[in-house]
GROMACS .gro file of C-alpha atoms in nm:
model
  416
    1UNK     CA    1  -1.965  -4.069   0.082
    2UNK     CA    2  -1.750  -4.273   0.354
    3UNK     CA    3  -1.795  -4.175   0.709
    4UNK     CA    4  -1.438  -4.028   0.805
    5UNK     CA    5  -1.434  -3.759   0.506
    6UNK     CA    6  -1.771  -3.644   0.592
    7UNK     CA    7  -1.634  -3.612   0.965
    8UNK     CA    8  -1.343  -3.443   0.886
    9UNK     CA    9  -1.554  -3.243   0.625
   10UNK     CA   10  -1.791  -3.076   0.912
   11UNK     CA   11  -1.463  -3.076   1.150
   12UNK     CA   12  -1.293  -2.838   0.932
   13UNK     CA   13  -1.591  -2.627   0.846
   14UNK     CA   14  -1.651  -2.613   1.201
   15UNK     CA   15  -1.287  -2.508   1.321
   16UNK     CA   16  -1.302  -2.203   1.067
   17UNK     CA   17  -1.636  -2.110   1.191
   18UNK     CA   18  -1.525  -2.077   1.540
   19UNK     CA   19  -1.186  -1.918   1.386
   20UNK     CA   20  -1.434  -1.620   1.236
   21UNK     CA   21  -1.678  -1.593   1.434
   22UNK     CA   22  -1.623  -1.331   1.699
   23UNK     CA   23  -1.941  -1.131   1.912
   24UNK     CA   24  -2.036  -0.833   1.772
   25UNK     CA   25  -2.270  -0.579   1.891
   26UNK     CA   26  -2.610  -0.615   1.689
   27UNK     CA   27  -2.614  -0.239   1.566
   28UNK     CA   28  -2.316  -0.327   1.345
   29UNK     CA   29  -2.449  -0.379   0.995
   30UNK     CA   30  -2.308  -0.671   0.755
   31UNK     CA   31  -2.140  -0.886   1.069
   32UNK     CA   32  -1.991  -1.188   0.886
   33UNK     CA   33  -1.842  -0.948   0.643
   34UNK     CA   34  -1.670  -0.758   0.924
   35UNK     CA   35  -1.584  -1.077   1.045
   36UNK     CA   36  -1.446  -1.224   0.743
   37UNK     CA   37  -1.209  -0.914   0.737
   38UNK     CA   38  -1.069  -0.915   1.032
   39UNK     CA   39  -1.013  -1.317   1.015
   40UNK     CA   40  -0.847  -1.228   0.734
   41UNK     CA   41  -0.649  -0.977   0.861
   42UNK     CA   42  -0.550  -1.135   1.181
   43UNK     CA   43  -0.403  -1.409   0.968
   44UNK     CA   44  -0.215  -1.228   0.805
   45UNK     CA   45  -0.083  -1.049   1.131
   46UNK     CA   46  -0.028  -1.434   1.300
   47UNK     CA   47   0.171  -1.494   1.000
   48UNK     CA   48   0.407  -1.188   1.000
   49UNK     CA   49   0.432  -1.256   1.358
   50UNK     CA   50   0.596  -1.588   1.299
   51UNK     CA   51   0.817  -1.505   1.022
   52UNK     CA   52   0.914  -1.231   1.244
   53UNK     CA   53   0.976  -1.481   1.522
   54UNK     CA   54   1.154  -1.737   1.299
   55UNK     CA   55   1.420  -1.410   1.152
   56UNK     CA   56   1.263  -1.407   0.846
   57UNK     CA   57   1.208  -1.011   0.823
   58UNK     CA   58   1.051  -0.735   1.017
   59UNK     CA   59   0.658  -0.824   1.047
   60UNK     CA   60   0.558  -0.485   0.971
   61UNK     CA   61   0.719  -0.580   0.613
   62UNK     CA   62   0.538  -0.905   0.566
   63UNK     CA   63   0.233  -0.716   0.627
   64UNK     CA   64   0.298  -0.468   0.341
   65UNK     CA   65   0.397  -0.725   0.120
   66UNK     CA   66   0.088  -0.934   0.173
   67UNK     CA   67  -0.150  -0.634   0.205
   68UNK     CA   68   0.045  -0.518  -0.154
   69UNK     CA   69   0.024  -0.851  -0.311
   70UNK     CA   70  -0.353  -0.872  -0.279
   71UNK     CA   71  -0.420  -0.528  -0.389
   72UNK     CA   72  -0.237  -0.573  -0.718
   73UNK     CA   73  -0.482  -0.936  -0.763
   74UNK     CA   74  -0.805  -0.742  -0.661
   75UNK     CA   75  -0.743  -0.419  -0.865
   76UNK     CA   76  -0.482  -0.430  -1.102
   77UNK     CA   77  -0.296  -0.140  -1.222
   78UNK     CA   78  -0.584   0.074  -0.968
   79UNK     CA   79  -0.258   0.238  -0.828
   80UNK     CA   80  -0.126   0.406  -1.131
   81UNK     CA   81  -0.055   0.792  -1.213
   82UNK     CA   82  -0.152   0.933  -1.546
   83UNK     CA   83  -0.512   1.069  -1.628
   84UNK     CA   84  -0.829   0.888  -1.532
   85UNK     CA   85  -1.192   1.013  -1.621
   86UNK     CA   86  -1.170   1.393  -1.448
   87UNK     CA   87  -0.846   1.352  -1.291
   88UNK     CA   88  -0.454   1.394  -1.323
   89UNK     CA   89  -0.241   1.182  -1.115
   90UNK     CA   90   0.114   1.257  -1.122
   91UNK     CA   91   0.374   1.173  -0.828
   92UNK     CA   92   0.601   1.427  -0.772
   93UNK     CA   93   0.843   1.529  -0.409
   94UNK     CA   94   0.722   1.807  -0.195
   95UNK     CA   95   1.009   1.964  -0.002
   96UNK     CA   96   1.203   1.620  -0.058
   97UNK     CA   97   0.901   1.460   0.073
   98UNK     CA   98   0.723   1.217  -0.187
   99UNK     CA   99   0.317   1.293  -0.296
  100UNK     CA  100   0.030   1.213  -0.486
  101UNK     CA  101  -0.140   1.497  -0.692
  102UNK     CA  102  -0.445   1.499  -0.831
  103UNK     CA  103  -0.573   1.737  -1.062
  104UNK     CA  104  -0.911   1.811  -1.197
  105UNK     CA  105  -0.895   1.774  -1.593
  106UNK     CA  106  -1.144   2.093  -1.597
  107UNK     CA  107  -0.901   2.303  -1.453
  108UNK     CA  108  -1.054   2.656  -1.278
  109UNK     CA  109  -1.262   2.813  -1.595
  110UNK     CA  110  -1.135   3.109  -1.466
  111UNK     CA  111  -1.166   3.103  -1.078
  112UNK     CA  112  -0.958   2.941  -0.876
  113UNK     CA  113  -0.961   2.551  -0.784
  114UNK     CA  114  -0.997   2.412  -0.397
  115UNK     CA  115  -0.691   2.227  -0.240
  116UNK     CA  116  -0.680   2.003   0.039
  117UNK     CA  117  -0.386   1.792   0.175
  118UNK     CA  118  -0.522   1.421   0.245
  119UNK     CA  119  -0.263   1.204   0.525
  120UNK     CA  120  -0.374   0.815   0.536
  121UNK     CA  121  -0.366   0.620   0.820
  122UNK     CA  122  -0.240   0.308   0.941
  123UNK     CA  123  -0.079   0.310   1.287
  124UNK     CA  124   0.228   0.566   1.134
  125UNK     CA  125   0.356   0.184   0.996
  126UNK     CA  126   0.124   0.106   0.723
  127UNK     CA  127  -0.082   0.180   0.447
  128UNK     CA  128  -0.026   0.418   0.128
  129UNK     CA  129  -0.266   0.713   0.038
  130UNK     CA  130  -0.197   0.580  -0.349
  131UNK     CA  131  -0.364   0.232  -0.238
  132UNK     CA  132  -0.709   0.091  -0.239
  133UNK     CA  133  -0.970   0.320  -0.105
  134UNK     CA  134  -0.750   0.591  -0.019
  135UNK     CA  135  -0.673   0.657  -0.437
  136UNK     CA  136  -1.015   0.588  -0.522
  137UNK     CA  137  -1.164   0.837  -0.276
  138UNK     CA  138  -0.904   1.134  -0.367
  139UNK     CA  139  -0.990   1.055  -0.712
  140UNK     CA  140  -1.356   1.133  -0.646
  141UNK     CA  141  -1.303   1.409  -0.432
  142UNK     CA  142  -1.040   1.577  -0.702
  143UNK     CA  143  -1.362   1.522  -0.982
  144UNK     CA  144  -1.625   1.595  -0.805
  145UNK     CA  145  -1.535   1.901  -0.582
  146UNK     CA  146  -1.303   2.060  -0.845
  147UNK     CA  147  -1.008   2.027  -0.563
  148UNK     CA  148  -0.669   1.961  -0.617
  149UNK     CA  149  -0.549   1.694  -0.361
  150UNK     CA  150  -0.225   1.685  -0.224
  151UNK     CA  151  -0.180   1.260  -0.053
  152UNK     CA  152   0.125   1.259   0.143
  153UNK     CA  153   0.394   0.973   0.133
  154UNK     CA  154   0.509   1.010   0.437
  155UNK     CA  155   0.830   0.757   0.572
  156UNK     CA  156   0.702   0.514   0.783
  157UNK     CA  157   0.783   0.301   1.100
  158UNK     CA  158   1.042   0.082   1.144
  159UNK     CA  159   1.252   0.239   0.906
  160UNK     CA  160   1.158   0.585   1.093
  161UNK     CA  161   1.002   0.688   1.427
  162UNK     CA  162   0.819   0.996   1.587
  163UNK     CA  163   0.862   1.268   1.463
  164UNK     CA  164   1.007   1.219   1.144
  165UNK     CA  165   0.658   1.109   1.031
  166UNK     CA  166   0.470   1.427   1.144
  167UNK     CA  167   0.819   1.600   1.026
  168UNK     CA  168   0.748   1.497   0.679
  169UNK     CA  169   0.348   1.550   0.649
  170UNK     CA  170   0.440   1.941   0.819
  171UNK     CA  171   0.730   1.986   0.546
  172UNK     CA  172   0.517   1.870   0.253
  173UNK     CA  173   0.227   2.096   0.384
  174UNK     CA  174   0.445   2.403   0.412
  175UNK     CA  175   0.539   2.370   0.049
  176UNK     CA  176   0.226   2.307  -0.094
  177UNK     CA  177   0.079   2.626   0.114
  178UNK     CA  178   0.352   2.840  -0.034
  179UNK     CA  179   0.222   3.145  -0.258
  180UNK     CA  180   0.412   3.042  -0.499
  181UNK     CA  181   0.318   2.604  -0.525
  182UNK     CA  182  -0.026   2.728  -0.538
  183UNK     CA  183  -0.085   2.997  -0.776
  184UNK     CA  184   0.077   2.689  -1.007
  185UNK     CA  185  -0.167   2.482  -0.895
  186UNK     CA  186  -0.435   2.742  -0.939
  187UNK     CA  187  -0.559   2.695  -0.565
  188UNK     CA  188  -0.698   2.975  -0.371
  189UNK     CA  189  -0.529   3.010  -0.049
  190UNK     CA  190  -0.819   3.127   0.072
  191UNK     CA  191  -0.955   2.752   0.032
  192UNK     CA  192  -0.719   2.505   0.159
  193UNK     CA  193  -0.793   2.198   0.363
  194UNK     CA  194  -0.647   1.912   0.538
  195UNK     CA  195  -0.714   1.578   0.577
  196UNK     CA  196  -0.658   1.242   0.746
  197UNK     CA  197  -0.773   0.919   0.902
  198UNK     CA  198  -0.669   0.761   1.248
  199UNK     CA  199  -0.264   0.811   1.239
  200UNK     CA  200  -0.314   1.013   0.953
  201UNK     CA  201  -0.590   1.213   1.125
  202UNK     CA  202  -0.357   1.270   1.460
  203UNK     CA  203  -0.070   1.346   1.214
  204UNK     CA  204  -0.329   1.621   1.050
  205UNK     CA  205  -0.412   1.792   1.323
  206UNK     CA  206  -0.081   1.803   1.452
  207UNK     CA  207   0.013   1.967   1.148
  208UNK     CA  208  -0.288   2.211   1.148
  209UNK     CA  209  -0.210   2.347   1.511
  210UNK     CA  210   0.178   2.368   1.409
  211UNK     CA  211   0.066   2.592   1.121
  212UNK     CA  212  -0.199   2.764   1.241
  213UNK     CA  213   0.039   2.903   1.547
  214UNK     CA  214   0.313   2.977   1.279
  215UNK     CA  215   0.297   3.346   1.209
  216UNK     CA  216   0.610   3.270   0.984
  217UNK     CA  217   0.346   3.067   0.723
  218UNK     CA  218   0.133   3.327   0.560
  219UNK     CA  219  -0.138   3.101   0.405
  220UNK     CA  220  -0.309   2.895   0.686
  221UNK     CA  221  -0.576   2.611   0.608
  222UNK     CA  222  -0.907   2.733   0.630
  223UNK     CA  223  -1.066   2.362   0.740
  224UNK     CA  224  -0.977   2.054   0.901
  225UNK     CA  225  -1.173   1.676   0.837
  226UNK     CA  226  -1.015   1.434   1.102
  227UNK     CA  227  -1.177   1.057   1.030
  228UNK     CA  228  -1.169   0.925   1.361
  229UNK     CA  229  -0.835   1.057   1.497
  230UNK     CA  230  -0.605   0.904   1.782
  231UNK     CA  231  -0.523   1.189   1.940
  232UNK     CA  232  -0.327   1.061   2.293
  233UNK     CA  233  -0.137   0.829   2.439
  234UNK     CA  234  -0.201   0.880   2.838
  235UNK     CA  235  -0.502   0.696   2.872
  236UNK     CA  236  -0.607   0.378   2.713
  237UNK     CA  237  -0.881   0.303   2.949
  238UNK     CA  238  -1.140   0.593   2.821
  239UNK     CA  239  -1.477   0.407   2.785
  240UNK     CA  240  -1.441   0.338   2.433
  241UNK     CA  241  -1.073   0.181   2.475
  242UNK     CA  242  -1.255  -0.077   2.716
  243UNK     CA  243  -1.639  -0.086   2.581
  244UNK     CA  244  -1.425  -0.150   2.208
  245UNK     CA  245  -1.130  -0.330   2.291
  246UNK     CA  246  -1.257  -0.650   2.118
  247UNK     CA  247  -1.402  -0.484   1.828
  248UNK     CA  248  -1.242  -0.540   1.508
  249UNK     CA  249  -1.043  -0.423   1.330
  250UNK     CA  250  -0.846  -0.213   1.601
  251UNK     CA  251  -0.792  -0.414   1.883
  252UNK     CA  252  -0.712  -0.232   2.210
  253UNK     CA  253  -0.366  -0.374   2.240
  254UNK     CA  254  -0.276  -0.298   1.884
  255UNK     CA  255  -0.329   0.056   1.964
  256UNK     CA  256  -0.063   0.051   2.226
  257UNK     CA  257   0.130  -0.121   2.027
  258UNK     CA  258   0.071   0.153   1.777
  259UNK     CA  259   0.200   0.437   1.991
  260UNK     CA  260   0.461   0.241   2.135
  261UNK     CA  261   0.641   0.153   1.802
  262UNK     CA  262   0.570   0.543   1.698
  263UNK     CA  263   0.759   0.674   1.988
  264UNK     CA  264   1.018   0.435   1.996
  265UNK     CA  265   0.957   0.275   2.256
  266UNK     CA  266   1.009  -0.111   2.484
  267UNK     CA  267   0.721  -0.286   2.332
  268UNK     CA  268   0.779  -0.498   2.628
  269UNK     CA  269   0.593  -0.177   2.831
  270UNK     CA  270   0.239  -0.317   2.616
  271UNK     CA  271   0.083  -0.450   2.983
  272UNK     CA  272   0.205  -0.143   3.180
  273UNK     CA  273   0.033   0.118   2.935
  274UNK     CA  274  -0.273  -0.118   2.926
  275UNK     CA  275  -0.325  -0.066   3.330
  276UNK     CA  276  -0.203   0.305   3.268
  277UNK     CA  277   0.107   0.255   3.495
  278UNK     CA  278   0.243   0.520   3.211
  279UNK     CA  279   0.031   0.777   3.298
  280UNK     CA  280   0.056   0.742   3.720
  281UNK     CA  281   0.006   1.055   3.965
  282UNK     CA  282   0.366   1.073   3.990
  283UNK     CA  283   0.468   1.052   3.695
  284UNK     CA  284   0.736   1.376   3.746
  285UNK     CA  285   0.585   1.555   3.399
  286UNK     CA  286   0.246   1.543   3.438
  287UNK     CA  287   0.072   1.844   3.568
  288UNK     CA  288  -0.280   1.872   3.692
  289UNK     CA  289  -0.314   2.135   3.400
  290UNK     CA  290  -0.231   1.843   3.154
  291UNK     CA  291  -0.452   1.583   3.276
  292UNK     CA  292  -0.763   1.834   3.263
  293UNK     CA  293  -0.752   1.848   2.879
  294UNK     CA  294  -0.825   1.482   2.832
  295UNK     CA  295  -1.035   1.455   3.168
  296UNK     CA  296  -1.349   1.237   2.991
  297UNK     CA  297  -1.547   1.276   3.318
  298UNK     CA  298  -1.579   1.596   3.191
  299UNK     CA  299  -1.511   1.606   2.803
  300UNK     CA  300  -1.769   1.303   2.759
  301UNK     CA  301  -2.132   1.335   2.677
  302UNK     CA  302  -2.327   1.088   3.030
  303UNK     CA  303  -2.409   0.880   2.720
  304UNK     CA  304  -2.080   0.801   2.642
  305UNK     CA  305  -1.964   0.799   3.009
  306UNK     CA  306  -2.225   0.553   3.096
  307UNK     CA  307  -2.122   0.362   3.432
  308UNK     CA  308  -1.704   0.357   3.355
  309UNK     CA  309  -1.487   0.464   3.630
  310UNK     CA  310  -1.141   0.652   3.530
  311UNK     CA  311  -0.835   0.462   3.590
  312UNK     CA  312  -0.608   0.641   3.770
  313UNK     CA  313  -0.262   0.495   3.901
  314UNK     CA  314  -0.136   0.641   4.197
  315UNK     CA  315   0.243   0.488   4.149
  316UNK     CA  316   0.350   0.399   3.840
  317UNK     CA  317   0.630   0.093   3.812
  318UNK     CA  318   1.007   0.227   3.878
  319UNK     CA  319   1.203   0.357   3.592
  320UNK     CA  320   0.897   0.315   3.289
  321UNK     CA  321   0.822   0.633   3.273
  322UNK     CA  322   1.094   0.784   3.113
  323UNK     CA  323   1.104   0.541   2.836
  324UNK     CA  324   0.823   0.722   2.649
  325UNK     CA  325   0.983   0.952   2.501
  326UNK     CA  326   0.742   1.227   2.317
  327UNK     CA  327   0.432   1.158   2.555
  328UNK     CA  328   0.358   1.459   2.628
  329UNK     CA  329   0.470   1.615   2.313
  330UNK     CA  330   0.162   1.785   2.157
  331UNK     CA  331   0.304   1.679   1.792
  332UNK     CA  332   0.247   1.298   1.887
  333UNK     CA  333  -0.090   1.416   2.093
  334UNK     CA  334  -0.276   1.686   1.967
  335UNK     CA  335  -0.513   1.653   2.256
  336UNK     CA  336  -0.291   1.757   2.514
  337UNK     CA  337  -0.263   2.129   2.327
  338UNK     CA  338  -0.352   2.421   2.498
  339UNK     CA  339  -0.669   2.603   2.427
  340UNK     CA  340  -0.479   2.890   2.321
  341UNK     CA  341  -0.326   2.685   2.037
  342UNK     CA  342  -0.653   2.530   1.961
  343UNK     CA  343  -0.859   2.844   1.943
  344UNK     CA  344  -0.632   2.929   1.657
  345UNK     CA  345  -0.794   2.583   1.448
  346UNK     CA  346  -1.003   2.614   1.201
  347UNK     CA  347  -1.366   2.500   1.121
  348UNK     CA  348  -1.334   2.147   1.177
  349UNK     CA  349  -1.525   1.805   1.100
  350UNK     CA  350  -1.470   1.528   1.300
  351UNK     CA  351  -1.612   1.140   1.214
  352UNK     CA  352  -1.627   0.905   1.507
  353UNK     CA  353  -1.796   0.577   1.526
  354UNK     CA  354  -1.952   0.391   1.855
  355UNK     CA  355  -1.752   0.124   1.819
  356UNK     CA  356  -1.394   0.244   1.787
  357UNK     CA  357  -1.183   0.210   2.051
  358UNK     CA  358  -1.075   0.614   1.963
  359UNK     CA  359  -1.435   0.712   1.966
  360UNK     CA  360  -1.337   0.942   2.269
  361UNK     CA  361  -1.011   1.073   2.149
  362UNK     CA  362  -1.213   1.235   1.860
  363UNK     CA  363  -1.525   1.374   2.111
  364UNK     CA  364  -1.314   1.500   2.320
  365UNK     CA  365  -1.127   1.710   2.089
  366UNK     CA  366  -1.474   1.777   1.962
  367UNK     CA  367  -1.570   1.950   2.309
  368UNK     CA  368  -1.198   2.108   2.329
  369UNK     CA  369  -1.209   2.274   2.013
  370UNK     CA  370  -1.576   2.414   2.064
  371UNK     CA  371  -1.457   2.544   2.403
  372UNK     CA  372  -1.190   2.695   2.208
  373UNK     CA  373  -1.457   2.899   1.985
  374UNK     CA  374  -1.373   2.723   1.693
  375UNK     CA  375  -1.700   2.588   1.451
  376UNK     CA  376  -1.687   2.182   1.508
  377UNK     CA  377  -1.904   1.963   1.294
  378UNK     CA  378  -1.908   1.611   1.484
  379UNK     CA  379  -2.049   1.364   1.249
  380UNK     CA  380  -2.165   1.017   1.474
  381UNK     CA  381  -2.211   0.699   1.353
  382UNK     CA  382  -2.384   0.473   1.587
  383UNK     CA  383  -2.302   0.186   1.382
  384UNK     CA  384  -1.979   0.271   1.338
  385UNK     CA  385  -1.618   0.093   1.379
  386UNK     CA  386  -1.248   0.149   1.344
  387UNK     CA  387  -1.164   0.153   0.948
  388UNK     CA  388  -1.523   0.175   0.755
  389UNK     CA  389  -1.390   0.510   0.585
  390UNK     CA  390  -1.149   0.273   0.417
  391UNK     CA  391  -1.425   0.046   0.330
  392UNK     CA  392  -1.597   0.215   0.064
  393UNK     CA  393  -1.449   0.027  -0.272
  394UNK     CA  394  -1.550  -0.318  -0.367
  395UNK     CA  395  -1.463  -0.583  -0.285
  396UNK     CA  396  -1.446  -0.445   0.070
  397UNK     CA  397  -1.731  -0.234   0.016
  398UNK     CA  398  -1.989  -0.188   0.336
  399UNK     CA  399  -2.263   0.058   0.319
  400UNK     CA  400  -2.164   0.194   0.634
  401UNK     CA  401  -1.799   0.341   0.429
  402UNK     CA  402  -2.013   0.439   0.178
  403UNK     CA  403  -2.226   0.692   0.359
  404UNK     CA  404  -1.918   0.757   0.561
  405UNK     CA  405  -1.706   0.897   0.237
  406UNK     CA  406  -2.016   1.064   0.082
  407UNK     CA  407  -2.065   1.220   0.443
  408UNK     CA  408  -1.695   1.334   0.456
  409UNK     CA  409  -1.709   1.506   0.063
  410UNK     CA  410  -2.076   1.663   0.147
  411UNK     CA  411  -1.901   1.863   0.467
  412UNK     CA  412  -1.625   1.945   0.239
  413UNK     CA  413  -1.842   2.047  -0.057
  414UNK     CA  414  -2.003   2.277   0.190
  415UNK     CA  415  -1.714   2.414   0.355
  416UNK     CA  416  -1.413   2.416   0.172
   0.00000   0.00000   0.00000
């Protein structure tokens, strides 16, 4: 072999190396498959982003489209209603609102069948509860637990912003909880549950607390299972937003980006929430009261503490405050409820992983909700990051989603 191909050869190789590699902290299991993922997905993002850039259509589209495209090559026709082994899937509207349901084939010999309403995540912009690990999961759950899953299609950003999105997960909720929807569904009300990762997880217990204070909604849920939730938007500089915020596949900045796209928001204001210029001691709306319920110095285990200081803005830059609209709006932050709104939750399970930059949005509500009275499992996983519940199917199978998802339909076998 000549000289200059063998060059360019290890060049190459070399170049995409360094592309994929990124540090990573040695209790995360199966690295360069991590790795490999989020090179994959940052590619995909740096793409968007210039099609974007060039007027070639919203990036948040390209990103569907791509994310689509390879789920129909990887598992072909996976997305599908009709029966599979155990289940019925049929897509129907709730309340004008579209859903999945799935049905288990045995039906309730008699007694009547579990329900549980499942939101999926993706930063209230992507993602599809009939997609990938999401369908495969409900499936499972609908089979093995004897439960009748409601997945909720909620409208998504840009088309929509906060709070239609929590607007349409509450409406399809009140439907399904309706005497009526679920003596059809042979449910007992007496054994309903909701459900939801990251956005979908802060959209679920939004709803939760919204129903569970509504004495106008007779049948409440009896359980809540929040996969590590985001659950505010005051302060991304807890110790897992900085110990995290290169850890794929949720990027500190992304976050903010996130939120700021959910509330409508200058995404221009990215830098001035990242230095919590948002959040400042004058900020005219912010009460003493208000910062106490996400106050980590004293919501956070010492272990999770370790040696961070808060950050805490005295004077915020002129005129940014008011352009985040629905800050403080317990709907977009479930955090910032009051504990007499959160003693009214229900038994609870909460996943969080070490290295997730919302690790400490889900322990503290953890702590609140046990100061509240209410029964909080808090399941740990010290080799944990952003995502692995979604990780569970081949070909993006890791061991770590694996015992994550068997973890999350134990607690629910047990509970619901």
């Amino acid at each position: 072999m000549r000289p200059l191909p063998v060059f360019v050869t290890v060049l190459l190789t070399a170049a995409l190396a360094y592309y994929i590699y990124i540090p990573l902290p040695d209790a995360i299991q199966e690295p360069w498959r991590l790795m490999m993922l989020d090179a994959a997905l940052r590619t995909t993002m740096t793409l968007a982003a210039v099609k974007s850039w060039l007027g070639l259509g919203h990036y948040i589209h390209t990103i569907r489209r791509s994310t689509e495209g390879m789920e129909s090559i990887l598992r072909p026709g996976s997305s599908g209603g009709g029966v599979t082994p155990g289940v019925r899937v049929s897509d129907v509207t709730f309340a004008g609102v579209p859903v999945r349901v799935y049905e288990p084939l045995a039906g309730g010999d008699g007694h009547l069948r579990r329900g549980l309403v499942f939101l999926h995540g993706g930063g209230w912009a992507l993602g599809s509860g009939k997609k990938g690990s999401y369908d495969m999961v409900n499936r499972m759950l609908s089979d093995e637990l004897n439960t009748v899953v409601v997945s909720v299609e909620y409208r998504l950003y840009p088309e929509v912003h906060f709070p239609v999105q929590y607007l349409d997960c509450l409406a399809a909720a009140k439907h399904f909880l309706s005497p009526e929807v679920l003596s059809r569904y042979e449910v007992d009300p007496e054994r309903v549950g909701m459900a939801g990762d990251s956005a979908g997880g802060n959209l679920a217990a939004a709803v939760v607390q919204e129903i569970s204070s509504d004495d106008g909604v007779s049948v409440k849920f009896s359980v809540q299972a929040l996969i590590y939730p985001v659950l505010q938007a005051l302060d991304f500089n807890t110790p897992s937003y900085l110990q995290n915020q290169h850890i794929p596949i949720l990027y500190r900045p992304l976050m903010v980006r996130f939120w700021l796209q959910y509330l409508s928001a200058d995404l221009s204001l990215e830098s001035q929430c990242l230095e919590n210029n948002h959040s400042s001691l004058d900020h005219p709306d912010i009460s003493p009261e208000v910062r106490a319920r996400l106050d980590w110095t004293v919501l956070l285990a010492p272990k999770y503490r370790k040696k961070h200081k808060p950050v805490i803005v005295d004077k915020g830059s002129p005129g940014k405050t008011v352009q985040l609209p629905g800050l403080l709006d317990v709907r977009a932050s479930p955090l910032l409820a009051g504990p007499e709104v959160l003693a009214k939750c229900p038994r609870t399970y909460i996943l969080t992983c070490e290295f997730d930059v919302l690790r400490d949005d889900g322990l503290m509500y953890a702590r609140r909700l046990q100061d509240a009275g209410v029964e909080v499992t808090n399941d740990h996983y010290g080799d944990g990051f952003h995502g692995c519940f979604s990780f569970a199917v081949w070909p993006f199978d890791f061991d770590l989603g694996k015992r994550a998802v068997r973890a999350y339909l134990n607690w629910l076998k047990d509970n619901l």
